[in-house]
Structure formats: structure tokens, C-alpha cells
mmCIF file of C-alpha atoms in Angstrom:
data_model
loop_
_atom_site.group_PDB
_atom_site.id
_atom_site.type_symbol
_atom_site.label_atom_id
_atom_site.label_comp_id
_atom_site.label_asym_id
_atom_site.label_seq_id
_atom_site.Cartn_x
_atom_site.Cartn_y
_atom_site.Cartn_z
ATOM 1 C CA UNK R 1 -60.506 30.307 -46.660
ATOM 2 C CA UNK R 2 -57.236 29.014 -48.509
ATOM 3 C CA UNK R 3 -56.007 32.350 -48.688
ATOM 4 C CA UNK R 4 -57.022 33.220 -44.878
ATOM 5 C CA UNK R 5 -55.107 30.263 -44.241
ATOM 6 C CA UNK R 6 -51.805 31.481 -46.790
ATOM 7 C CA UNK R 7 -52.080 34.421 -45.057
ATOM 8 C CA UNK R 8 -52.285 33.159 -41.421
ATOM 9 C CA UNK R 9 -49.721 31.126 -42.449
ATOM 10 C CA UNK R 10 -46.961 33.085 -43.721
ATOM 11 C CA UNK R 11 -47.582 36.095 -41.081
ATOM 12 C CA UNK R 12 -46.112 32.611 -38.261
ATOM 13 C CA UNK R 13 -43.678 32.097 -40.072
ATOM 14 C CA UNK R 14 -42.321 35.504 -40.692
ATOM 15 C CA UNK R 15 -42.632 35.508 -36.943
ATOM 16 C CA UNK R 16 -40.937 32.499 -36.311
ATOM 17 C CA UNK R 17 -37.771 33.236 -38.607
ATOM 18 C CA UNK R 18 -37.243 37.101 -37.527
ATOM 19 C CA UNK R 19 -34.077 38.399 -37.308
ATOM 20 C CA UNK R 20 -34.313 39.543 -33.550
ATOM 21 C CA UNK R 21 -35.270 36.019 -32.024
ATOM 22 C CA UNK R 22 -31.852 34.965 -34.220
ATOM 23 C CA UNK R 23 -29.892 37.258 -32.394
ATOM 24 C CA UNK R 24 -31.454 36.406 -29.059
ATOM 25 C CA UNK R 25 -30.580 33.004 -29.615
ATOM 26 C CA UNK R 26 -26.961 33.461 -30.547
ATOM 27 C CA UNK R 27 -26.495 36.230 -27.473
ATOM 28 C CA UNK R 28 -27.875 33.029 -25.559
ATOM 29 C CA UNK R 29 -25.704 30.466 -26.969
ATOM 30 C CA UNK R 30 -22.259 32.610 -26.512
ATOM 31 C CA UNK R 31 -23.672 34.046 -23.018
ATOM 32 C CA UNK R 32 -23.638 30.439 -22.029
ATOM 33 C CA UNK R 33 -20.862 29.324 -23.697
ATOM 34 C CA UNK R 34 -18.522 31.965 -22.089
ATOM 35 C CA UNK R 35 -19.963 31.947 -18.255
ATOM 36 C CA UNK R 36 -19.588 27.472 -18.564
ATOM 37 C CA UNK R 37 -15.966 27.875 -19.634
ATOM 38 C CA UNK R 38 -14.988 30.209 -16.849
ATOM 39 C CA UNK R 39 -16.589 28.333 -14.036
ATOM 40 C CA UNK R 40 -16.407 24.468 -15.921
ATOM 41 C CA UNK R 41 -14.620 23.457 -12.898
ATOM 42 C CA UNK R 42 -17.415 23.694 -10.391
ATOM 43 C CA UNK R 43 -19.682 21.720 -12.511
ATOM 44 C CA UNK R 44 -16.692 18.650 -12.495
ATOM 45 C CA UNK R 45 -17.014 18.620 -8.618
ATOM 46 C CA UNK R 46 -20.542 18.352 -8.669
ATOM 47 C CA UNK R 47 -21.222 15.923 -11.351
ATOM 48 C CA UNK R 48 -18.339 13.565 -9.372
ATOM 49 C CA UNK R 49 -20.601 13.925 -6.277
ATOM 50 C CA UNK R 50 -23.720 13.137 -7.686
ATOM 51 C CA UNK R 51 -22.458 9.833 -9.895
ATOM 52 C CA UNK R 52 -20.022 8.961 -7.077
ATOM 53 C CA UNK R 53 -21.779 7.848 -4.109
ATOM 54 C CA UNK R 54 -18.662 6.096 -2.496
ATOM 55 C CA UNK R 55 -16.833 10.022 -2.871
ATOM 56 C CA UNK R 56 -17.176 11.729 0.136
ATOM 57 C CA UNK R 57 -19.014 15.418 0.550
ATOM 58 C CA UNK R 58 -16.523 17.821 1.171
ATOM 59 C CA UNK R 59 -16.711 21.303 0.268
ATOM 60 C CA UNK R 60 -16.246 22.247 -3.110
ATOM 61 C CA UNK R 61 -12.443 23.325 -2.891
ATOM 62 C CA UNK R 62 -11.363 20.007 -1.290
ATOM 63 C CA UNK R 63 -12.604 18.048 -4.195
ATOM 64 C CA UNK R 64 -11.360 20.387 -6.881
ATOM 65 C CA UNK R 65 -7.958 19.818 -4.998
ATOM 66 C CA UNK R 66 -8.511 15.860 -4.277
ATOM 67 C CA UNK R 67 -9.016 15.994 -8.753
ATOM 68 C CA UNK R 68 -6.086 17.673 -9.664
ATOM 69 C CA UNK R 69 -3.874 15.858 -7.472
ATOM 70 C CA UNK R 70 -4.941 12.150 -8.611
ATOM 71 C CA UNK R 71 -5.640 12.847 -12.453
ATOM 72 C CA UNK R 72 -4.161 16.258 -13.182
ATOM 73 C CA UNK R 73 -4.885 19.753 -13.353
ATOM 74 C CA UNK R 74 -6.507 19.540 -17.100
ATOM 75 C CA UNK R 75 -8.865 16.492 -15.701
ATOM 76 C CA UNK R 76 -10.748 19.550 -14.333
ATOM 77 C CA UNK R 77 -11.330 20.666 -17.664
ATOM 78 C CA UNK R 78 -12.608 17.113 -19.025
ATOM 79 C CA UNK R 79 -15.084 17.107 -21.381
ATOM 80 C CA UNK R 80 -15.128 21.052 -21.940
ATOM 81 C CA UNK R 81 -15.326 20.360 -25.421
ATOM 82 C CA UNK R 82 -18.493 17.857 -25.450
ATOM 83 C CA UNK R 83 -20.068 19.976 -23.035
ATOM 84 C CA UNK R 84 -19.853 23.365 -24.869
ATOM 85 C CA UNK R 85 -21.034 21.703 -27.794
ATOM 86 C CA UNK R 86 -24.569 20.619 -26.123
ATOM 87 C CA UNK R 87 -24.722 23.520 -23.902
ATOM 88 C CA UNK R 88 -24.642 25.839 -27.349
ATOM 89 C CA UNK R 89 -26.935 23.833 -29.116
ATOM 90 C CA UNK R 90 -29.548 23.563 -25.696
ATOM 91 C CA UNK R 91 -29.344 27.715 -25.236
ATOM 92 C CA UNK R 92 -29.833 28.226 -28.966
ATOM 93 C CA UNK R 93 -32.660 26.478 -29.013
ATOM 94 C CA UNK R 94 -34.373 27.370 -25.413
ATOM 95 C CA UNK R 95 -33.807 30.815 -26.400
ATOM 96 C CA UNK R 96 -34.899 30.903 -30.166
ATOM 97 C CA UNK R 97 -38.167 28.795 -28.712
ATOM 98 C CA UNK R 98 -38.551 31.288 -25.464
ATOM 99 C CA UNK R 99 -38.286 34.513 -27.768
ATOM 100 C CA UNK R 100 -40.435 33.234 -30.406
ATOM 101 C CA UNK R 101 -43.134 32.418 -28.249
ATOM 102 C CA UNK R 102 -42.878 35.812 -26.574
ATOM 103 C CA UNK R 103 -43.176 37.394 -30.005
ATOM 104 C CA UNK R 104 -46.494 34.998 -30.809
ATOM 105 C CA UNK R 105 -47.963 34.909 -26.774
ATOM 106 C CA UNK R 106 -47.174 38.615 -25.377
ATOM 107 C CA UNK R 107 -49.091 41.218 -27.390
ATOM 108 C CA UNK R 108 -48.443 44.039 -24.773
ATOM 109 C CA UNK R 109 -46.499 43.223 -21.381
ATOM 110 C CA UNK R 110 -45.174 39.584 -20.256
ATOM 111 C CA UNK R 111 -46.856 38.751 -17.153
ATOM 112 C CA UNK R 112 -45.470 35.932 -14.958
ATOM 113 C CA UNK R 113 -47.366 33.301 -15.912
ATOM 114 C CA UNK R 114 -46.773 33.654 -19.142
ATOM 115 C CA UNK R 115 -43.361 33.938 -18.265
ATOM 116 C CA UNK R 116 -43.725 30.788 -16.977
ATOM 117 C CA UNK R 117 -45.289 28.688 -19.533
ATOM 118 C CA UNK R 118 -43.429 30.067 -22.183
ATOM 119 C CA UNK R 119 -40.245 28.754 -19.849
ATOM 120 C CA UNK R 120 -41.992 24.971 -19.693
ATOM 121 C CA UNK R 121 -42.966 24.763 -23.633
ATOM 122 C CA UNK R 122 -39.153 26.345 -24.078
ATOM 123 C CA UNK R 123 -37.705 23.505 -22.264
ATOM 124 C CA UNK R 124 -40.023 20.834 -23.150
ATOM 125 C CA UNK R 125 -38.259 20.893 -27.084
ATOM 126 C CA UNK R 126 -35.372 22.005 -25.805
ATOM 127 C CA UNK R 127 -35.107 18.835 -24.017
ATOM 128 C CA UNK R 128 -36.439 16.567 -27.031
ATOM 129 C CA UNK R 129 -34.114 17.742 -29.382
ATOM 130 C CA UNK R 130 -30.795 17.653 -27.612
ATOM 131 C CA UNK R 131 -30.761 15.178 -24.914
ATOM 132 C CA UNK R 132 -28.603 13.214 -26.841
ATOM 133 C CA UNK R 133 -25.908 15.574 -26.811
ATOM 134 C CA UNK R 134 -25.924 15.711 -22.775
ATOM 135 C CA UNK R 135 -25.944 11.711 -22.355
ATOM 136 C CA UNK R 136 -22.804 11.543 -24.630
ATOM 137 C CA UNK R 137 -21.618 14.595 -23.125
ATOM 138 C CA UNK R 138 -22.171 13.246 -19.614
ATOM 139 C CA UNK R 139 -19.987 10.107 -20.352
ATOM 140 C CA UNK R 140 -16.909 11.908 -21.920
ATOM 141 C CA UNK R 141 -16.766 14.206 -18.775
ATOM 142 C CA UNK R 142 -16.697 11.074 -16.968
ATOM 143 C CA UNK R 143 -13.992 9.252 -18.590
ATOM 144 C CA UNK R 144 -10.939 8.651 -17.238
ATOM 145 C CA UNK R 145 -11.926 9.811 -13.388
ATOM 146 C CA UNK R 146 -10.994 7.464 -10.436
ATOM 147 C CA UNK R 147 -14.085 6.568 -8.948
ATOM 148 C CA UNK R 148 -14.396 5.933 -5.271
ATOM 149 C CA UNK R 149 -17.691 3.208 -6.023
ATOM 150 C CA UNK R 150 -15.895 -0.015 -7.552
ATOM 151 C CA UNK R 151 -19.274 -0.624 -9.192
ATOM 152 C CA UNK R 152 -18.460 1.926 -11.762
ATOM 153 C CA UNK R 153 -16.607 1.010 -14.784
ATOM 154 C CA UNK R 154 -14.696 3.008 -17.226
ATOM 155 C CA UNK R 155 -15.714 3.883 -20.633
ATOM 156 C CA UNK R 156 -13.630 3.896 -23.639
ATOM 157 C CA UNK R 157 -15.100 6.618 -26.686
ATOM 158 C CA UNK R 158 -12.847 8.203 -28.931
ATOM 159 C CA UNK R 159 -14.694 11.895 -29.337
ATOM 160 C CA UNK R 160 -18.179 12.611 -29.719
ATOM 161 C CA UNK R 161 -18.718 10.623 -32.976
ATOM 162 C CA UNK R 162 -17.341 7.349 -31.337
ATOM 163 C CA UNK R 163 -19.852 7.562 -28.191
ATOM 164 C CA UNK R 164 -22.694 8.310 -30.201
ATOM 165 C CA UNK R 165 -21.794 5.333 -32.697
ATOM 166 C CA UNK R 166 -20.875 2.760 -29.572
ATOM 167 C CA UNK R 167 -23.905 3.769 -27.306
ATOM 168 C CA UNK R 168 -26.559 3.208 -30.553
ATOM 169 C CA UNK R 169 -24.478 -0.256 -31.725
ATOM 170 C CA UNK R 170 -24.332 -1.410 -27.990
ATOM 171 C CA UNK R 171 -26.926 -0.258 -25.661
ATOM 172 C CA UNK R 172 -29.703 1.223 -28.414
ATOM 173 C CA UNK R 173 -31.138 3.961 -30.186
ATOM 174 C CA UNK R 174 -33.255 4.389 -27.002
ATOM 175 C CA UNK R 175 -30.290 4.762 -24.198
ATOM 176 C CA UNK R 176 -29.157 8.384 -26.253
ATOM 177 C CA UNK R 177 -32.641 9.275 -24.498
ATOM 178 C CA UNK R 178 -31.990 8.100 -21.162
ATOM 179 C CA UNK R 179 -33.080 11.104 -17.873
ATOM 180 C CA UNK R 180 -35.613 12.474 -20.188
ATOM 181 C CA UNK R 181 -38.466 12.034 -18.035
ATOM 182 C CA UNK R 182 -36.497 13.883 -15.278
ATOM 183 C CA UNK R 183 -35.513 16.536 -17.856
ATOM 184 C CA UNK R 184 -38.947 16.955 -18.402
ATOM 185 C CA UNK R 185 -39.588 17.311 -15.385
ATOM 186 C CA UNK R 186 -36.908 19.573 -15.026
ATOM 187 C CA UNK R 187 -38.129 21.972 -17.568
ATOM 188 C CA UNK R 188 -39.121 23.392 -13.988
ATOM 189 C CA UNK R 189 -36.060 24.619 -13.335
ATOM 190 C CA UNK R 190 -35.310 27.178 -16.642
ATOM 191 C CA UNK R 191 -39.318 27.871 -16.390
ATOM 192 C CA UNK R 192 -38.621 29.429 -12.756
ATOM 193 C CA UNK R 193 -35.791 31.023 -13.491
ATOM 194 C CA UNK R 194 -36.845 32.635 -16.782
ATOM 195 C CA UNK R 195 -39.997 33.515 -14.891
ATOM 196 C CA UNK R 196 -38.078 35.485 -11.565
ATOM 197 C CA UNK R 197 -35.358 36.707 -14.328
ATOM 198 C CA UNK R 198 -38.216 38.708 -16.244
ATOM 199 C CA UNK R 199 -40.330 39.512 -13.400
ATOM 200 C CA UNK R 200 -37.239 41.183 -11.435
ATOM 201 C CA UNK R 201 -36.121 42.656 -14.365
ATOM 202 C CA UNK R 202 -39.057 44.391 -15.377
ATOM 203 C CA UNK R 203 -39.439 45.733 -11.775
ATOM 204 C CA UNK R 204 -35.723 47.162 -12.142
ATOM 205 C CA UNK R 205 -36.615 48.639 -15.182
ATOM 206 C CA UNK R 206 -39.788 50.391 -14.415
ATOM 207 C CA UNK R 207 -40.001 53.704 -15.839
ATOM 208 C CA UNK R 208 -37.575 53.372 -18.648
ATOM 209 C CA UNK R 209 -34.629 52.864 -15.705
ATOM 210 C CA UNK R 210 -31.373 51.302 -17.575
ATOM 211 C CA UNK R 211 -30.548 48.259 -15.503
ATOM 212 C CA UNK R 212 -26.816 48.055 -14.675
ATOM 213 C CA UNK R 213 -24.539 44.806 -15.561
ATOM 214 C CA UNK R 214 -24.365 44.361 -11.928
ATOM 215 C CA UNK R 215 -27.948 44.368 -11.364
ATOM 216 C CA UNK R 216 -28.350 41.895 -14.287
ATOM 217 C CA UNK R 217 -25.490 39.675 -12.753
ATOM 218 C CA UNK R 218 -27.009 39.802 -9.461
ATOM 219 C CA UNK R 219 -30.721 39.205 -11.160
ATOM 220 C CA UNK R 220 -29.802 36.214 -12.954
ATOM 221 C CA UNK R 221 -27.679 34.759 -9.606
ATOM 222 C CA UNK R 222 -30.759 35.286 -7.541
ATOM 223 C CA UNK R 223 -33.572 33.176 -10.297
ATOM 224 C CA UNK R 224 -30.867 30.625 -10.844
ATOM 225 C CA UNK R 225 -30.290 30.020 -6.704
ATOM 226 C CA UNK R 226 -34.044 29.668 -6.265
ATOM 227 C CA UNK R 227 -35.127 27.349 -9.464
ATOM 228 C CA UNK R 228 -31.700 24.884 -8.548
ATOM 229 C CA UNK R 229 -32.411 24.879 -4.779
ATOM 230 C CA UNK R 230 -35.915 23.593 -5.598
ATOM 231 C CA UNK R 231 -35.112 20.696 -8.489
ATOM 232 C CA UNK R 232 -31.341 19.434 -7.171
ATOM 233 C CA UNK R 233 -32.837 16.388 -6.501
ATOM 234 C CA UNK R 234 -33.759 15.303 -10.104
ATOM 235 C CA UNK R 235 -31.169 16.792 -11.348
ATOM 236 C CA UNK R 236 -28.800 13.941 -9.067
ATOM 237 C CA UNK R 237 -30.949 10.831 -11.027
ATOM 238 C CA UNK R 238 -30.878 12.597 -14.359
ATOM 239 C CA UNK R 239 -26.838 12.683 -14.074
ATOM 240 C CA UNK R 240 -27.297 9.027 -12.423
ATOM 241 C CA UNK R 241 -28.995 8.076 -15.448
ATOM 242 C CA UNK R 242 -27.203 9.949 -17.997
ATOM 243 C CA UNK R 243 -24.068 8.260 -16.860
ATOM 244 C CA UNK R 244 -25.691 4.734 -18.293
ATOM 245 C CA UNK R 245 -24.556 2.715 -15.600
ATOM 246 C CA UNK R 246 -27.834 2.503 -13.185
ATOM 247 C CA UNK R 247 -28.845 -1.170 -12.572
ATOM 248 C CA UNK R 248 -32.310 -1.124 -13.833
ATOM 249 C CA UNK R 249 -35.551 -3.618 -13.485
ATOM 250 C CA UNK R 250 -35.458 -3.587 -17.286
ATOM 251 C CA UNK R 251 -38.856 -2.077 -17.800
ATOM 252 C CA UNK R 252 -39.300 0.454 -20.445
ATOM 253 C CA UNK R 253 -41.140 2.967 -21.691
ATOM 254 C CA UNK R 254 -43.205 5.561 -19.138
ATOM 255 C CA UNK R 255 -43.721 3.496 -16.151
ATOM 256 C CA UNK R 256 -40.654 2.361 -16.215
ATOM 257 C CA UNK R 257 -38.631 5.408 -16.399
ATOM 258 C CA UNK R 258 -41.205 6.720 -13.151
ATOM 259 C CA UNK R 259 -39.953 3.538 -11.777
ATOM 260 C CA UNK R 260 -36.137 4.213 -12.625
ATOM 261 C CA UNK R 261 -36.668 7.908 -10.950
ATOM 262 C CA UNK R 262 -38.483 6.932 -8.033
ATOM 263 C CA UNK R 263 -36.223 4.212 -7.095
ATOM 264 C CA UNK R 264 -33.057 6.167 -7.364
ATOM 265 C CA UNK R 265 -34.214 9.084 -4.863
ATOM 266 C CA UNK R 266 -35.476 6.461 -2.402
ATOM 267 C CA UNK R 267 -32.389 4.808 -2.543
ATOM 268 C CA UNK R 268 -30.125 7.597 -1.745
ATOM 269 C CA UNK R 269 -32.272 8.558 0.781
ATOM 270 C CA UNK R 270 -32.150 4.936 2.142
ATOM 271 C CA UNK R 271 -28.297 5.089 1.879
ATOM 272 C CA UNK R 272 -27.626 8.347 2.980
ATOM 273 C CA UNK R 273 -30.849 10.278 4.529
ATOM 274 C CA UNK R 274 -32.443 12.620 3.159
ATOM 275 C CA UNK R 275 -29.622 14.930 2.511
ATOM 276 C CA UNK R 276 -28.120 12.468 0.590
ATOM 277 C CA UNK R 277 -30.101 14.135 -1.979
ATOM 278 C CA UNK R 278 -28.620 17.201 -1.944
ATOM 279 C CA UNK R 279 -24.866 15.696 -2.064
ATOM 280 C CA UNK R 280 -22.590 17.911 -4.029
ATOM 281 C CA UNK R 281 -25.406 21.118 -3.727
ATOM 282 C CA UNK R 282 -22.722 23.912 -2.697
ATOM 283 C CA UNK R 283 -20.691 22.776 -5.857
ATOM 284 C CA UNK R 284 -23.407 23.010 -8.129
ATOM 285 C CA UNK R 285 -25.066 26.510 -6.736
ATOM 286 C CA UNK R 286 -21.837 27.438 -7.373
ATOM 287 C CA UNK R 287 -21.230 26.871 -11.011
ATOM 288 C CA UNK R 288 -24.999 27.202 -11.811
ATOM 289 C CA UNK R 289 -25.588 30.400 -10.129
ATOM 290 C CA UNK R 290 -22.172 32.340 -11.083
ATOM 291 C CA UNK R 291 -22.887 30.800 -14.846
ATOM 292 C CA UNK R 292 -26.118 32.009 -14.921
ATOM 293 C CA UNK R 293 -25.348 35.371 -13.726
ATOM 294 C CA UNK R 294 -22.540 35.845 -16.217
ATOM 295 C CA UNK R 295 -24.623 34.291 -19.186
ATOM 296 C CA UNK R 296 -27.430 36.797 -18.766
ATOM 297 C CA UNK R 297 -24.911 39.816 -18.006
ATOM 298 C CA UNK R 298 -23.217 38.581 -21.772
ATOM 299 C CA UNK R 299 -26.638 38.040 -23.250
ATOM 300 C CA UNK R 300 -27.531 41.214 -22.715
ATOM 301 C CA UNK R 301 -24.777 42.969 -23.684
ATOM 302 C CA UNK R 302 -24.445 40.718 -27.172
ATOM 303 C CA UNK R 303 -28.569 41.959 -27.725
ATOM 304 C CA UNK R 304 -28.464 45.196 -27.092
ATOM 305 C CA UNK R 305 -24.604 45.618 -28.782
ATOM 306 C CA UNK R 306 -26.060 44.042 -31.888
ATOM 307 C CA UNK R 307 -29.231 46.030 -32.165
ATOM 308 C CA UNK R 308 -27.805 49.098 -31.300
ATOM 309 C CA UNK R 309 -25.116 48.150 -34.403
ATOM 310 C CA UNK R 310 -27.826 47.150 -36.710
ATOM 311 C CA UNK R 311 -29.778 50.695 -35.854
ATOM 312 C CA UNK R 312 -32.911 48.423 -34.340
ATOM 313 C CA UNK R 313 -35.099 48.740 -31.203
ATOM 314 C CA UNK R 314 -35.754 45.969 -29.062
ATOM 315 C CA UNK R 315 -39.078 45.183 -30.243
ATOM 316 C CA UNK R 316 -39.363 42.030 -27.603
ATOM 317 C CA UNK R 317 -41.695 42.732 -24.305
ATOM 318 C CA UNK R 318 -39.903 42.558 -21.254
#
């Protein structure tokens, strides 16, 4: 049996560390790393409207404008840096997990609801491990910008290090964990995408048909329109709470993070109907769906550029 077991053992692990899931991983990481810088301004606009409630929502041009005229042009770029950082680390590891469990799961072709709970596992650690990175990432974009709502103060971190070190010696261990339960939940949103990504993909590709970089930009756009469009509201308190400044009943632990979520969508709805909850949408279909698009049109070139170099075949179901 201890052998069975050695055996068993090592043949997961071989599996777990291969090569190809590496380079899927990295062809995720710079995918997302490149489509985020191009279109980082879209995603300041729409993290303003969602934090700002006193900001009024114009379209997405306007408040790009409204930016760079009161704090600069390079205030559109704040917190690139902090961002690109997580956003690496968060791909690298959603698409290491995703590609390792299709390697384990999918003996002969994905199907969609495999697709789909590979997606939710995927985003489940993904979410663990480096939410963290997005609350201190969150903050830094933040800094500096003249908020409309008087209720919100300024912070005051010197890089990265310095927010990580003030949050844990002033708020807690704990608050570098704060929106997780809505990123859980959220784990919706990559699982949909992931799923309608591979499912149109493998229909464009039926028969052995190459898929054009057009096709792939305009596959990606499509899965990333339809999983935002359905989770922008949790995505609004998960940037809420990220931001650390949500007036809380002080409860912790599960019941009170339900609490913390449930509260803040029925008070934007109280305060500005039920579209409130879709305040700075355009912005972020926007930057979401054009990054996506261009991530997956880079991913796939960086896969299939590096296997074709290293004289492998794509040995991954799609």
C-alpha cells in the first residue's frame, strides 16, 4: 500500500509541477500584465465611481478628463505599479491552478461544467492567497485623489512595504483580508468567463480550424461582458471594502462580513436606486472587457510561441 501510495503520489506531483502549466501561467501573468497597462486608465474611472459616491456618473471620458485636469495627467496612471504587481501574482496563480486542474480533471474533452468548477476552485485560492496584495493595492491607487464625499480621508503609505506594515500595526492582521467574502463570491465572475472562453473556443475550433487573433480578441471580450454584467454589484462593496474606510457594526468573522455586504448594496440602493449599483458600469466594461480580450489574444500567442520554440504539442484539452 506504501508504495501504491509513493506511486500515486509522485505521478500528482509530476502533474502538478509540469512544464506546460508553467508556461500557461507565465503567458497568463504577462497577457494580463500587458492588456492592464494599456487600458489602466479605465479601471481609475471606475474604481473613483464605485468608492466615490458624492462623484457624479458621467460617462467614462468626462471623468478621465475631470482627473487629469484636478490632479494631473500621471494621476491616471496611479498605482500602476501596486496594481501590476497583484494582478501578476493573481493570473499566475488562477492560471497555474486552472491548468493544473485541467491536466488532473479532463482525461479526454473539457466539458462546460467542468469548465466551470475548475474556474470556482481556480479562484477560490486564487483569492486566499493574494487578497492582500489587492487591499494594499486598492489604497495606493487611491491616494492622493480629490474625493467628492468629505467622509473620505486620505492615506499616507510610502510604497507597498509601508501599507502593508501600517495596515497590520494599525488596523490588524485581519483588515489585509477585508472583501474576501465578496471575492469569494466573486470567484463567479473568472468561473463564467473561463467557462464561455473555452466553450466558444472549442466551437471555433472544431475540426482542427486555427482560430484567428481576432476571433480570440473578440472571444475573450464577449465571456468577460457577460461574467462582469452579472457580478458588478459585488464587485462595487468589494472595492468599498477594500478601500478600508466603510463604517462598520464591528462584528467579525462570517456573519459579520454577510452583514458588511448586505448592508452596503442596500444602502446604495437606498441612496441612489437600484442603479446606483451599477454606478461607474460603462467604465469598468470598458477596461475589463478590452483587458480581457487583449490578455487572452497575448496568452495565446506567448503558449503557442513558446511551445512551438520548445518543439512541444499542446498537450492541454481545450
Amino acid at each position: 500500500l506504501k508504495a501504491i501510495f509513493s506511486i500515486f503520489r509522485f505521478f500528482f506531483f509530476f502533474r502538478l509541477l509540469s512544464y506546460e502549466t508553467l508556461v500557461h501561467a507565465v503567458a497568463g501573468a504577462m497577457g494580463s500584465v500587458t492588456a492592464m497597462t494599456v487600458f489602466f486608465p479605465l479601471d481609475t474611472a471606475r474604481i473613483r465611481l464605485q468608492v466615490d459616491e458624492n462623484r457624479k456618473s458621467q460617462s467614462t471620458p468626462i471623468i478621465l478628463a475631470e482627473i487629469a485636469k484636478e490632479e494631473g495627467i500621471l494621476s491616471l496612471y496611479r498605482g500602476w505599479f501596486p496594481v501590476i504587481s497583484s494582478l501578476c501574482c493573481s493570473n499566475f496563480v488562477y492560471f497555474y491552478t486552472f491548468n493544473t486542474l485541467k491536466r488532473v480533471m479532463v482525461s479526454d474533452r473539457s466539458k462546460p461544467s467542468k469548465d466551470l468548477l475548475m474556474g470556482f476552485i481556480s479562484g477560490a485560492v486564487n483569492v486566499l492567497l493574494t487578497t492582500p496584495m489587492w487591499v494594499v493595492n486598492t489604497r495606493l491607487k487611491l491616494q492622493g485623489a480629490k474625493f467628492r464625499n468629505e467622509d473620505l480621508h486620505q492615506t499616507h503609505y510610502k510604497g507597498i512595504f509601508d501599507a502593508f506594515s501600517q495596515i497590520i500595526a494599525n488596523e490588524g492582521v485581519g483588515t489585509l483580508w477585508n472583501g474576501t467574502l465578496p471575492s469569494l463570491v466573486l470567484v463567479f465572475n473568472p468561473a463564467v468567463q473561463f467557462m464561455f472562453y473555452e466553450a466558444m473556443k472549442r466551437r471555433a475550433g472544431h475540426g482542427g480550424r486555427k482560430i484567428s487573433s481576432f476571433e480570440i480578441f473578440l472571444i475573450g471580450a464577449i465571456a468577460k461582458a457577460i461574467a462582469t454584467s452579472a457580478t458588478y454589484p459585488l464587485q462595487t462593496v468589494q472595492a468599498i471594502l477594500r478601500f478600508g474606510q466603510y463604517k462598520s457594526d464591528g462584528k467579525g468573522g462570517l456573519v459579520g462580513s454577510l452583514k458588511n455586504v448586505v448592508s452596503l448594496l442596500m444602502d446604495r440602493i437606498k441612496r441612489h436606486g437600484l442603479l446606483g449599483l451599477y454606478k461607474g458600469l460603462e467604465a469598468k466594461l470598458l477596461q475589463t472587457v478590452l483587458t480581457a480580450a487583449l490578455m487572452f489574444v497575448v496568452y495565446e500567442k506567448i503558449t503557442a510561441a513558446t511551445f512551438k520554440l520548445m518543439g512541444l504539442q499542446k498537450k492541454l484539452k481545450h
